PDB file of N, CA and C in Angstrom:
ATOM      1  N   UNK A   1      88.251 150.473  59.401  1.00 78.00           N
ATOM      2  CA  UNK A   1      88.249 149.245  58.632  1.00 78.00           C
ATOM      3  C   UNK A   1      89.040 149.486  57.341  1.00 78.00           C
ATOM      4  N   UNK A   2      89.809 148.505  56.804  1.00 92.00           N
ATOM      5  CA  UNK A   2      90.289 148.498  55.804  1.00 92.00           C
ATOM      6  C   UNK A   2      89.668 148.161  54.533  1.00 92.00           C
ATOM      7  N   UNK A   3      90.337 148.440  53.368  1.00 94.00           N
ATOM      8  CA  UNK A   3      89.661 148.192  51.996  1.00 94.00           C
ATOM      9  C   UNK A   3      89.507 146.849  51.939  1.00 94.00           C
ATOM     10  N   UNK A   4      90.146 146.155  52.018  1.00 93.00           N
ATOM     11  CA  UNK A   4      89.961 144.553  51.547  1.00 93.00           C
ATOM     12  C   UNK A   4      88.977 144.004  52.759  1.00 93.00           C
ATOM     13  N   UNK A   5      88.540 144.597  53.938  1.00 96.00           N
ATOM     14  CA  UNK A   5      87.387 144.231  54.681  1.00 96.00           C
ATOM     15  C   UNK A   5      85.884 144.875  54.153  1.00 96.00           C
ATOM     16  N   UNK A   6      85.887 145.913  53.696  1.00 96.00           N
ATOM     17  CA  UNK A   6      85.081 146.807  53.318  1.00 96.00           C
ATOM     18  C   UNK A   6      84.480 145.589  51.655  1.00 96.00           C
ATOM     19  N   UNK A   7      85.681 145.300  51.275  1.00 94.00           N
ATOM     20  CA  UNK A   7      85.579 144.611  49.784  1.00 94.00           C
ATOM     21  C   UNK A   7      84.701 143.379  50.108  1.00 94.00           C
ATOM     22  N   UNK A   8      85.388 142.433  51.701  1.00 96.00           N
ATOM     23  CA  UNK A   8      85.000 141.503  51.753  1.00 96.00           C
ATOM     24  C   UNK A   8      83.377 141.166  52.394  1.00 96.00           C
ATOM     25  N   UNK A   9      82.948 142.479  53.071  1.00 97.00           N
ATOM     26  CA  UNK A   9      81.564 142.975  53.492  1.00 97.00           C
ATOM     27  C   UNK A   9      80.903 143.134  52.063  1.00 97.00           C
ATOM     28  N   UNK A  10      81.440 143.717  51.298  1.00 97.00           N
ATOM     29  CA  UNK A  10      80.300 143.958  49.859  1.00 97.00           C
ATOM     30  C   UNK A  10      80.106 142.698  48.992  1.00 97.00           C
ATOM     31  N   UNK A  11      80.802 141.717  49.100  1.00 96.00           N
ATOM     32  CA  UNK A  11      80.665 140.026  48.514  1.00 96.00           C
ATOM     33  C   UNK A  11      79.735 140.002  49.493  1.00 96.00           C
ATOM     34  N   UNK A  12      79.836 139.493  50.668  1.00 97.00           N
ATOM     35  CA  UNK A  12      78.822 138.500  51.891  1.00 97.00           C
ATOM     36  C   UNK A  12      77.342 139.949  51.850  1.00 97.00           C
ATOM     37  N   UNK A  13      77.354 140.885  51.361  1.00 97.00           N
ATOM     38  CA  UNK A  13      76.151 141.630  51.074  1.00 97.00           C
ATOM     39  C   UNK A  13      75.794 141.167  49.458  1.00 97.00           C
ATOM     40  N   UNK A  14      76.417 141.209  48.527  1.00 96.00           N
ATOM     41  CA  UNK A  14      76.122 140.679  47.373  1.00 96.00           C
ATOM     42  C   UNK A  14      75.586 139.499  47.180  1.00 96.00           C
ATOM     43  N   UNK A  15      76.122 138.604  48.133  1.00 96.00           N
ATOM     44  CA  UNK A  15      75.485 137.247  47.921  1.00 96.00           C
ATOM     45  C   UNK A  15      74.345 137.063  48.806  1.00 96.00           C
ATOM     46  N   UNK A  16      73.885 137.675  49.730  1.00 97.00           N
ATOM     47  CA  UNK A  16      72.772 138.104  50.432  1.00 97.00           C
ATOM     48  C   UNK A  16      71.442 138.518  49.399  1.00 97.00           C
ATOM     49  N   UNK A  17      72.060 138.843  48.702  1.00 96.00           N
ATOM     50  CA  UNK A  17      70.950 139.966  47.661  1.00 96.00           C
ATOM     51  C   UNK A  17      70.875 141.593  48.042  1.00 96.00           C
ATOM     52  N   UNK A  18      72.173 141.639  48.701  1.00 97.00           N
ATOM     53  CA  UNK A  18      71.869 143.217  49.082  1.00 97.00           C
ATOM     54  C   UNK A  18      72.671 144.772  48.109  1.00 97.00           C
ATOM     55  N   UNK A  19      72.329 144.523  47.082  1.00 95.00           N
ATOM     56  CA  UNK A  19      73.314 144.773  46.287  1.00 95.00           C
ATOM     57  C   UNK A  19      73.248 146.743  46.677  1.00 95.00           C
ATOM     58  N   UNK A  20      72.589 146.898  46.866  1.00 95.00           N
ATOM     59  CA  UNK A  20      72.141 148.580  47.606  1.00 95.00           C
ATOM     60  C   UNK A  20      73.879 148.615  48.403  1.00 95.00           C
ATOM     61  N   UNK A  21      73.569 147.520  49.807  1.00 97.00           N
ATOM     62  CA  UNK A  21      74.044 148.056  50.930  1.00 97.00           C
ATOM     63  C   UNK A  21      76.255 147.234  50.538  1.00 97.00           C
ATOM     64  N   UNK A  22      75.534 146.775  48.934  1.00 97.00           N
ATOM     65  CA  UNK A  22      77.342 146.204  49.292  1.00 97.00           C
ATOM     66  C   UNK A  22      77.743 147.775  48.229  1.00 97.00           C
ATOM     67  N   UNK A  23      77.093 148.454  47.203  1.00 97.00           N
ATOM     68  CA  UNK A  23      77.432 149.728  46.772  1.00 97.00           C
ATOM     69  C   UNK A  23      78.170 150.392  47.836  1.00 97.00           C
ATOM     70  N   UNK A  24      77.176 150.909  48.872  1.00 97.00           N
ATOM     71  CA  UNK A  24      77.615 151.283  50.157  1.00 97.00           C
ATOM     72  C   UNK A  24      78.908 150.610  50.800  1.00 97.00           C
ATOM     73  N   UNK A  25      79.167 149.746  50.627  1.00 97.00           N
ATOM     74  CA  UNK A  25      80.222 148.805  51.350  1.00 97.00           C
ATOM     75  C   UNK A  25      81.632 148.903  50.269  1.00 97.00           C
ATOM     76  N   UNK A  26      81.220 149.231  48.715  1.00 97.00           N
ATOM     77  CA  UNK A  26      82.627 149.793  47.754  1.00 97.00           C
ATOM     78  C   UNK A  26      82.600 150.961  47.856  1.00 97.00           C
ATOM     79  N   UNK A  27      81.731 151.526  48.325  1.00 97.00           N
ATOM     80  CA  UNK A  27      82.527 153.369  48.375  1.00 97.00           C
ATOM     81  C   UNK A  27      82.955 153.454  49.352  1.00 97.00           C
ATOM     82  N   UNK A  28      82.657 152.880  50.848  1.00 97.00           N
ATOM     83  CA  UNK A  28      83.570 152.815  51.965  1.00 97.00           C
ATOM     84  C   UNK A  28      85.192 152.027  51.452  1.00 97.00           C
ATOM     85  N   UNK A  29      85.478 151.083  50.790  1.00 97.00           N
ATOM     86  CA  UNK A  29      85.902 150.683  50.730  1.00 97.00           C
ATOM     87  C   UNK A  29      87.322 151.404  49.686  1.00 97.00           C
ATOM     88  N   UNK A  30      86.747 152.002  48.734  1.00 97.00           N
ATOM     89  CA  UNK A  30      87.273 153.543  48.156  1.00 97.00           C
ATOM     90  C   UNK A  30      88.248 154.372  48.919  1.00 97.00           C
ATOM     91  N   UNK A  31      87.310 155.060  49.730  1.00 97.00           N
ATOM     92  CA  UNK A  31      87.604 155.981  50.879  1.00 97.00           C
ATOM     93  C   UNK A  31      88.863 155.376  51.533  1.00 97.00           C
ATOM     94  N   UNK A  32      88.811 153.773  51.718  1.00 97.00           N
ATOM     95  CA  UNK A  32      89.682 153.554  52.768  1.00 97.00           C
ATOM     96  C   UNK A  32      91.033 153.260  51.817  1.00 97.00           C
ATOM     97  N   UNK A  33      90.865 152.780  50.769  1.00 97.00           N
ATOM     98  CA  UNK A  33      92.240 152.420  50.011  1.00 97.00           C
ATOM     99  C   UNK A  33      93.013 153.740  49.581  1.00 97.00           C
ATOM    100  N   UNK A  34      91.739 155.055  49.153  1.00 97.00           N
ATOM    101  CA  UNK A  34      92.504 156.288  49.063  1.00 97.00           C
ATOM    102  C   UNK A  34      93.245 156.806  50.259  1.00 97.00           C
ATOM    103  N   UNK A  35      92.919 156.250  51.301  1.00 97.00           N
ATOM    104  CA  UNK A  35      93.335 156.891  52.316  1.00 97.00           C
ATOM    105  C   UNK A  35      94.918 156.655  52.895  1.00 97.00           C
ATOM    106  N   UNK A  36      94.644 154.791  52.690  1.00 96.00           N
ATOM    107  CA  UNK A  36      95.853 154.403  52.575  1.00 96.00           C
ATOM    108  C   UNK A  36      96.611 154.507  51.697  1.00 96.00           C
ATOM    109  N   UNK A  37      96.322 155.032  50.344  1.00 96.00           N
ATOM    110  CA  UNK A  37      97.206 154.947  49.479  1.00 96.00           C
ATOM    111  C   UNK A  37      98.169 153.662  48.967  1.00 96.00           C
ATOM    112  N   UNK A  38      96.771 153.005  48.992  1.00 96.00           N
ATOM    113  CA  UNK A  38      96.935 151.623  48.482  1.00 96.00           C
ATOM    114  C   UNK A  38      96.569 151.640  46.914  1.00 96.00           C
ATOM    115  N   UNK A  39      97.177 151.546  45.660  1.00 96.00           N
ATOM    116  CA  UNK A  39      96.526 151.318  44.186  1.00 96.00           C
ATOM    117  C   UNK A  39      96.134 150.234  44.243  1.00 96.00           C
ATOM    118  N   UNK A  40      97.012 148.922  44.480  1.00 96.00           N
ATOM    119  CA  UNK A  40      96.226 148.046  44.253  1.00 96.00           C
ATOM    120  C   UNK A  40      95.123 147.346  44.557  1.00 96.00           C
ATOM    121  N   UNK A  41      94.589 147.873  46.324  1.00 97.00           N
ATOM    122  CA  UNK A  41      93.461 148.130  46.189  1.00 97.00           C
ATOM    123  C   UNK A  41      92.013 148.769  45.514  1.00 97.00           C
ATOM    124  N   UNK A  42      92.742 150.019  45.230  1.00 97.00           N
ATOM    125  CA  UNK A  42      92.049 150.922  45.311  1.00 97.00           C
ATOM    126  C   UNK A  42      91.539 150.140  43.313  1.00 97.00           C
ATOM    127  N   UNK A  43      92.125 149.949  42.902  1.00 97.00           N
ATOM    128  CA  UNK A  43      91.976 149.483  41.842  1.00 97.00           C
ATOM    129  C   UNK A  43      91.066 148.131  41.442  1.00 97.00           C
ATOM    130  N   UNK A  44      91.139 147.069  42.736  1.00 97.00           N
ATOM    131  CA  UNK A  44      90.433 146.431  42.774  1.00 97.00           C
ATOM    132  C   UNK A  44      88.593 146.002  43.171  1.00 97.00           C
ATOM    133  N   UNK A  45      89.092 147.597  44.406  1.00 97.00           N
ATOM    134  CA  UNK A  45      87.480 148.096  44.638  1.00 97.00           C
ATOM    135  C   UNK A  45      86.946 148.831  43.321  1.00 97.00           C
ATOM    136  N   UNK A  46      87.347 149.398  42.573  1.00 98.00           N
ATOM    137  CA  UNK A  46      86.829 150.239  41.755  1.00 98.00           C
ATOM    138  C   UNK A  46      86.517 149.304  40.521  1.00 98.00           C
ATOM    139  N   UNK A  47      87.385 148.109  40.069  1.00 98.00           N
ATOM    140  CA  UNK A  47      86.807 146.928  39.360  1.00 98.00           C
ATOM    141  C   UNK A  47      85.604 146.592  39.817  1.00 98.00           C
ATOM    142  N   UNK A  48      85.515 146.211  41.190  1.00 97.00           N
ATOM    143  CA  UNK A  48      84.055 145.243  41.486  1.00 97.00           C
ATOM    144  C   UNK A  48      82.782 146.578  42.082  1.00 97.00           C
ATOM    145  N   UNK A  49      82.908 147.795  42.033  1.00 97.00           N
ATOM    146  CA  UNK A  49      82.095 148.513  42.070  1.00 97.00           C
ATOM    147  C   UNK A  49      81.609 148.852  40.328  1.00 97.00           C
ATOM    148  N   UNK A  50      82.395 148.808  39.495  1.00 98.00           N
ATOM    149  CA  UNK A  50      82.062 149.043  38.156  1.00 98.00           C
ATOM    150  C   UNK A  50      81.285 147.954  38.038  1.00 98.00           C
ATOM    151  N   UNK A  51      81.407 146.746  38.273  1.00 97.00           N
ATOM    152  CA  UNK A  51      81.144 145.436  38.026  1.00 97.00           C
ATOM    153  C   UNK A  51      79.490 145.489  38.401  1.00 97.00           C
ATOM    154  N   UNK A  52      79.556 145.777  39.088  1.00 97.00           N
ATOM    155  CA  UNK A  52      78.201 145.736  40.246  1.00 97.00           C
ATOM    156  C   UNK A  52      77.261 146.910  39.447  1.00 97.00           C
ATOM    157  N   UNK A  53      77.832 147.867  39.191  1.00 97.00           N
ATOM    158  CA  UNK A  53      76.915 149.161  38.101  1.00 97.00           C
ATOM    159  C   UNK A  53      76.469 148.389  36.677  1.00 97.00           C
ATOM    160  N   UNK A  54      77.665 147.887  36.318  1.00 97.00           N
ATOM    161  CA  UNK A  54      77.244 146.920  34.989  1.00 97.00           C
ATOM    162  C   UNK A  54      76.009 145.898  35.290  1.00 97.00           C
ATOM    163  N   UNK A  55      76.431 145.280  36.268  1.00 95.00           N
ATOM    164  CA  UNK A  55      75.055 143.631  36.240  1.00 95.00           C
ATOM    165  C   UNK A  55      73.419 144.891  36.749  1.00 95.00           C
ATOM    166  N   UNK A  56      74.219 146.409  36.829  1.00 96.00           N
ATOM    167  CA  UNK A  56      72.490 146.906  37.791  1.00 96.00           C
ATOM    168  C   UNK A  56      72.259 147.977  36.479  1.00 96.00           C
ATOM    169  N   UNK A  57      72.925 147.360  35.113  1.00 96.00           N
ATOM    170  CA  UNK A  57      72.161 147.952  34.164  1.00 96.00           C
ATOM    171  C   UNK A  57      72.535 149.581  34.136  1.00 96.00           C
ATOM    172  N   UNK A  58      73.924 150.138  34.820  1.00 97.00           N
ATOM    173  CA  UNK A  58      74.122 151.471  35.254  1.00 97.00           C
ATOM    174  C   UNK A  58      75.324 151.715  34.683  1.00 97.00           C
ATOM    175  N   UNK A  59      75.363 151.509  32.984  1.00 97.00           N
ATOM    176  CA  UNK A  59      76.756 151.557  32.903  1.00 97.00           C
ATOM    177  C   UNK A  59      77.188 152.816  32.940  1.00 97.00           C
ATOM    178  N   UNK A  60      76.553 153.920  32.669  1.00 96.00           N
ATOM    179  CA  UNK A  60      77.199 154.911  32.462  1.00 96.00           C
ATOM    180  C   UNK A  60      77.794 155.551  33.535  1.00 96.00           C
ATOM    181  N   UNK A  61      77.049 155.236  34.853  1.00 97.00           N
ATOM    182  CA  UNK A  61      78.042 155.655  36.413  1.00 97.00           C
ATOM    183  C   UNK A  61      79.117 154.585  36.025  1.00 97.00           C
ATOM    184  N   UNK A  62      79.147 153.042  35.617  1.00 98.00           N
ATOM    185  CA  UNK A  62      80.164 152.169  35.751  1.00 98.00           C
ATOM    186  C   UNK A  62      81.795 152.520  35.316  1.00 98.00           C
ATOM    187  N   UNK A  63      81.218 153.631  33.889  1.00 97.00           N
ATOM    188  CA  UNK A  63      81.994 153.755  32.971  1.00 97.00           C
ATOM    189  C   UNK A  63      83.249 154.712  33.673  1.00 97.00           C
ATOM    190  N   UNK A  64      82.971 155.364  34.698  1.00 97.00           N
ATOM    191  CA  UNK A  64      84.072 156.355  35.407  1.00 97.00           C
ATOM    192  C   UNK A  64      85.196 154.690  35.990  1.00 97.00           C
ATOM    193  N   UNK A  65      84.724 154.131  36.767  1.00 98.00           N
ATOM    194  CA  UNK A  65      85.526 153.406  37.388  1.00 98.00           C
ATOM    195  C   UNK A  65      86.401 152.346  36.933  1.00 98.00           C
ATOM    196  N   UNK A  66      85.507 151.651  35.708  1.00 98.00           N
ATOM    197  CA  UNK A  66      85.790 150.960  34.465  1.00 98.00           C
ATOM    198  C   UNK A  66      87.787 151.909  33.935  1.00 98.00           C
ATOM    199  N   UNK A  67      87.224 152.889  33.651  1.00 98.00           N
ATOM    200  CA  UNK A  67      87.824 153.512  33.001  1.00 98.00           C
ATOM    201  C   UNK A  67      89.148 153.660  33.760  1.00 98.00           C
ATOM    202  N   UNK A  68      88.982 154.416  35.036  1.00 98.00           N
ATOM    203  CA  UNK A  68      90.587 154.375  35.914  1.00 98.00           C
ATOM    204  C   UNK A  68      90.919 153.130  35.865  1.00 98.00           C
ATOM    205  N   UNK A  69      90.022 152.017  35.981  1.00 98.00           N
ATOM    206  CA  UNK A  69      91.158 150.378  36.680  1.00 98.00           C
ATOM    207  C   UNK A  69      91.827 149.716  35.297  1.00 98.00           C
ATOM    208  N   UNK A  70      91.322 150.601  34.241  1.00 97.00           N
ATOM    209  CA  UNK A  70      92.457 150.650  32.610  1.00 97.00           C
ATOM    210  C   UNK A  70      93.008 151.378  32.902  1.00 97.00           C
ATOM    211  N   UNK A  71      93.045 152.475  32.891  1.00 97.00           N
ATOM    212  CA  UNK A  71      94.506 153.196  33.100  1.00 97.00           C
ATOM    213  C   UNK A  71      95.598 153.392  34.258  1.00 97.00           C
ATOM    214  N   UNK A  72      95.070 152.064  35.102  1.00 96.00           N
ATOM    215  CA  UNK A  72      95.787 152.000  36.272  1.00 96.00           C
ATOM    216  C   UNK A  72      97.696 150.956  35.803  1.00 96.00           C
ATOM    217  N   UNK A  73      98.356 151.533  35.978  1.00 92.00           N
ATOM    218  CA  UNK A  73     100.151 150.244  35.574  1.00 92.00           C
ATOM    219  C   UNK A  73     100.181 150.172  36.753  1.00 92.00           C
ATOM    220  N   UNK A  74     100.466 149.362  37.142  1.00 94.00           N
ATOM    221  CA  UNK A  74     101.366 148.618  38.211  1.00 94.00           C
ATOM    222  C   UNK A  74     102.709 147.417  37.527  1.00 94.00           C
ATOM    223  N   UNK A  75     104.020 147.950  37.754  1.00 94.00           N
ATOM    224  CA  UNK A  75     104.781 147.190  36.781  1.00 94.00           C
ATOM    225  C   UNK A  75     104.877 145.581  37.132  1.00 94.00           C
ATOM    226  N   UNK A  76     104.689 145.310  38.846  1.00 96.00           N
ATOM    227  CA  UNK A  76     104.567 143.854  39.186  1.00 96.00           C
ATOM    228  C   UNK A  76     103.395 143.105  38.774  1.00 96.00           C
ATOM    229  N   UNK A  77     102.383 143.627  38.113  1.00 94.00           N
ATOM    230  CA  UNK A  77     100.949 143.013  37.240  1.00 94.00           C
ATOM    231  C   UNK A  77     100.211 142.227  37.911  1.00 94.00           C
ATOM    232  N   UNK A  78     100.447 143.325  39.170  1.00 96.00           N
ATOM    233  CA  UNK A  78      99.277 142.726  40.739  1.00 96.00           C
ATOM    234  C   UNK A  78      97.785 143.049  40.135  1.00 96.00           C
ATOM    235  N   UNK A  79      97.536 144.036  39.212  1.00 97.00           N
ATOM    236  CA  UNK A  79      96.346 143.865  38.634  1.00 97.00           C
ATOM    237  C   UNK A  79      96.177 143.686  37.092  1.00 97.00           C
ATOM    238  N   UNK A  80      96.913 143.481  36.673  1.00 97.00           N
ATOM    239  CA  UNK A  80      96.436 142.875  35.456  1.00 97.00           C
ATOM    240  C   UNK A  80      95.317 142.121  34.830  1.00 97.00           C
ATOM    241  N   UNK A  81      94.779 141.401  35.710  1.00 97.00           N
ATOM    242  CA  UNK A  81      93.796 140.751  35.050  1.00 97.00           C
ATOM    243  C   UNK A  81      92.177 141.820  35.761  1.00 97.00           C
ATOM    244  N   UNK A  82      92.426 142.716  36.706  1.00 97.00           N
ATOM    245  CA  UNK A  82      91.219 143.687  36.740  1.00 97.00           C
ATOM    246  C   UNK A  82      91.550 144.409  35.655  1.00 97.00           C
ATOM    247  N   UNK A  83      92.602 145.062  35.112  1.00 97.00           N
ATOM    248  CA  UNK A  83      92.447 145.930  33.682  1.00 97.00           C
ATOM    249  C   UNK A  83      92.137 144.879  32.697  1.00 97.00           C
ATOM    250  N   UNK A  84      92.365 143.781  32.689  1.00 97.00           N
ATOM    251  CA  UNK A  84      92.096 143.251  31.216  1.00 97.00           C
ATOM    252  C   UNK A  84      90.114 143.166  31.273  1.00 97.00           C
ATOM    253  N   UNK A  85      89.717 142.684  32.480  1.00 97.00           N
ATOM    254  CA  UNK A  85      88.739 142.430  33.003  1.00 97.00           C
ATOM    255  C   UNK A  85      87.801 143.904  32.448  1.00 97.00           C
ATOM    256  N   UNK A  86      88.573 144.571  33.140  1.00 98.00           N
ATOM    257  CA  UNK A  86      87.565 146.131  32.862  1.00 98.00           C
ATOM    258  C   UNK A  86      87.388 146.604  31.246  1.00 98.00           C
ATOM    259  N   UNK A  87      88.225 146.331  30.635  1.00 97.00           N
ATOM    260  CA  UNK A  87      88.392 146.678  29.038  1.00 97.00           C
ATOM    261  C   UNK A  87      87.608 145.802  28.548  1.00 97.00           C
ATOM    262  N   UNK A  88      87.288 144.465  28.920  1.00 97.00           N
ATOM    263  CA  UNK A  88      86.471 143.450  28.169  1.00 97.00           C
ATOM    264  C   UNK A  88      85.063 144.343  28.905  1.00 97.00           C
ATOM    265  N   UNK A  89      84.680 144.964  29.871  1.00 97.00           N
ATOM    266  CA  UNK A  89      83.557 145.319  30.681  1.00 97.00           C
ATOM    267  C   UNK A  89      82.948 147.005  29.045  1.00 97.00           C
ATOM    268  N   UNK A  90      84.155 147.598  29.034  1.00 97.00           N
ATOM    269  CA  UNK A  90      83.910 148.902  28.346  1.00 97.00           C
ATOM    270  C   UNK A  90      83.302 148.591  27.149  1.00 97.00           C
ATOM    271  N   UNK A  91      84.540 147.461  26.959  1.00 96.00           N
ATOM    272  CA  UNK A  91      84.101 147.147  25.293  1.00 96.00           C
ATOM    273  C   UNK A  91      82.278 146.687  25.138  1.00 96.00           C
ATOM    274  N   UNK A  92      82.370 145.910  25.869  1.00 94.00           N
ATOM    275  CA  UNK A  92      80.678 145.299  26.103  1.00 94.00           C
ATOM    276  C   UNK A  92      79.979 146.537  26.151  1.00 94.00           C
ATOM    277  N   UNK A  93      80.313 147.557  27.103  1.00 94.00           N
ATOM    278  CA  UNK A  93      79.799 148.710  27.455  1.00 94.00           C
ATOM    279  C   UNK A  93      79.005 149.420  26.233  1.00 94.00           C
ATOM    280  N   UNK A  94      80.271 149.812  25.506  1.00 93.00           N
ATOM    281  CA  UNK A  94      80.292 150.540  23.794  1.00 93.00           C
ATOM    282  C   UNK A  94      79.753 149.415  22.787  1.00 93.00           C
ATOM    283  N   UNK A  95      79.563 148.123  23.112  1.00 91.00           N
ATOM    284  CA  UNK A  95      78.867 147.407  21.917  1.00 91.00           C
ATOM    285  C   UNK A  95      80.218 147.712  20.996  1.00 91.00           C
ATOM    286  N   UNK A  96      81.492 146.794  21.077  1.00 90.00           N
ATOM    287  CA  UNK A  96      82.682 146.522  20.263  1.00 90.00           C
ATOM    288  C   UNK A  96      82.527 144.938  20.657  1.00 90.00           C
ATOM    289  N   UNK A  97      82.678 144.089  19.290  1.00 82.00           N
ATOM    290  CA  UNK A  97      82.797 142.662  19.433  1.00 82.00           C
ATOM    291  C   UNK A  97      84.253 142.475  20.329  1.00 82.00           C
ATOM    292  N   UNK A  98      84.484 141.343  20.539  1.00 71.00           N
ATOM    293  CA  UNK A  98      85.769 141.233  21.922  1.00 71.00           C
ATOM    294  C   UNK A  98      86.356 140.280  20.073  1.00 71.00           C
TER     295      UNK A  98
END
């Protein structure tokens, strides 16, 4: 299975209330974008797995993933708005007004 299926299994588990088994469903989803050597995946799973550590009160695991999908460039700014996204996530993180 691919990342963006793996991504799209951890939404339809999220909105379930299964927030355990969609964790499970972004680290598969990890695995598979590293594999392919996809960034802009891999960048986008690692946004909505940070995301998911943040709303479960876990920032400090969040803060690893947070952290790569800022220092991720892509010069076509296929993710741009997950880095802007993640920096507004850190800042909240660290208690810095936006």
């Amino acid at each position: 299975m691919d990342a963006s299926r793996h991504l799209q299994r951890a939404r339809e588990l999220l909105e379930r209330g299964r927030p355990e088994l969609a964790e499970s469903a972004l680290s598969d989803a990890i695995d598979a974008a590293v594999l392919a050597e996809d960034l802009v995946a891999l960048t986008r799973v690692r946004m909505a797995l940070g995301s998911l550590l943040v709303e479960q009160q876990r920032e400090e695991e969040a803060m690893a993933f947070l952290q790569a999908v800022v220092r991720t460039e892509i010069a076509d700014g296929s993710v741009d708005a997950e880095v802007k996204a993640a920096a507004q996530l850190l800042r909240r993180i660290r208690g810095i007004p936006e």
